[in-house]
């Protein structure tokens, strides 16, 4: 099907901030739209999101955060070269690369490049009569990912009510995706009730739908979530375990790790030992960004003293970037990678990172951002790419449930297998 129009325009994300949308119109009269997410605890090495900070107009209306220039780049730089062509993801991504050959898309903006990439992928999938998931995996049973779901939020997502960013749960004992989501939804409800008993302001919901309950230590937050798992009638460690996103780049100042709520400052070596004890003493099966994005040595040292099946995930460390991933593989920096398409800027090159990670036996967790929209393309990617795991935030807010609900839809209508058993602590 031929592209008759491509339009970039500004819409709002779940934080009420502007973000980029792109719509492709095809010769059969259908239209295919993508919405682009946005991070708050962004990694230094991510592809560059373009915002209009400098213009007086944008400062007045969106506090400098508008994305009119990124939209104009879609309309003025990409559309004239794409319209009239057959919708084809690989060709579109190559074209975008020639329009902005910079590594990080700082000229047109990674929010512009990814918006077009996804809208074209949806258009090509439509042309082939497939869902986005089936476009990437045309035959065989689809693999539904293990969800990693936020219960408590802190750090940059909740005005630092906790030192770390997320305490999440993984229902690795569930036998289906719908069972995993129903267990976790029960745990999240119990956390609201139990949090209120502590006198916490449980009406305060963080950016990803998690509860912004203040906890002074990481241990007390983990103990709280463990008690909620038990109260839900589930067994900690057998049915459900804890995952953390430390987002440690946010804690790293002048070579030390600062935990203001715990009133502690750790040297690098201290912090490695602290993290190694934490994962041994708590029912933690996955830990993301336990060290800062460029503190490669600490990552490597940490890996030598952890339980064999602990999942160690690089998010800000890798920023879905092939060069950084290869460095991590070479140095045994982690055994897993978070895959965020907007850290990379294009679908084809994001998929390349995911494939490289899998080829090197790293686990892959496809992830949303803290600023999201109702668009559910991430769910289709997690399935179509066979990622194994997905992290979207909590079970609250339609920016989050749109992804869970799309996975539930795929489970209901497609031939699917649930990726149970990954990850598991020995
Ligand atoms: P971000 O957070 O989208 O604000 O970067 C998500 C994460 O760190 O995993
Ligand atoms: Zn993270």
XYZ file of C-alpha atoms and ligand atoms in Angstrom, residues 38-42 157 165 208 245 288 315 338 340 367-370 391, ligand 1:
27
model
C 9.244 10.065 27.182
C 11.517 9.313 30.172
C 12.149 11.253 33.389
C 15.234 9.415 34.633
C 16.811 9.418 31.192
C 9.087 9.250 39.467
C 12.926 4.278 41.650
C 3.955 4.930 36.296
C 14.951 -0.615 39.553
C 18.011 -2.987 37.287
C 18.887 0.280 31.413
C 16.177 -3.242 29.138
C 13.403 0.977 25.167
C 10.138 -1.427 28.572
C 7.800 1.552 28.494
C 8.809 5.018 29.764
C 7.518 6.972 32.743
C 7.999 -3.700 32.063
P 12.125 6.593 32.710
O 12.056 5.424 33.754
O 11.178 6.307 31.619
O 11.768 7.821 33.511
O 13.552 6.650 32.224
C 11.876 4.086 33.421
C 13.024 3.248 33.887
O 14.013 3.762 34.430
O 13.013 2.036 33.686
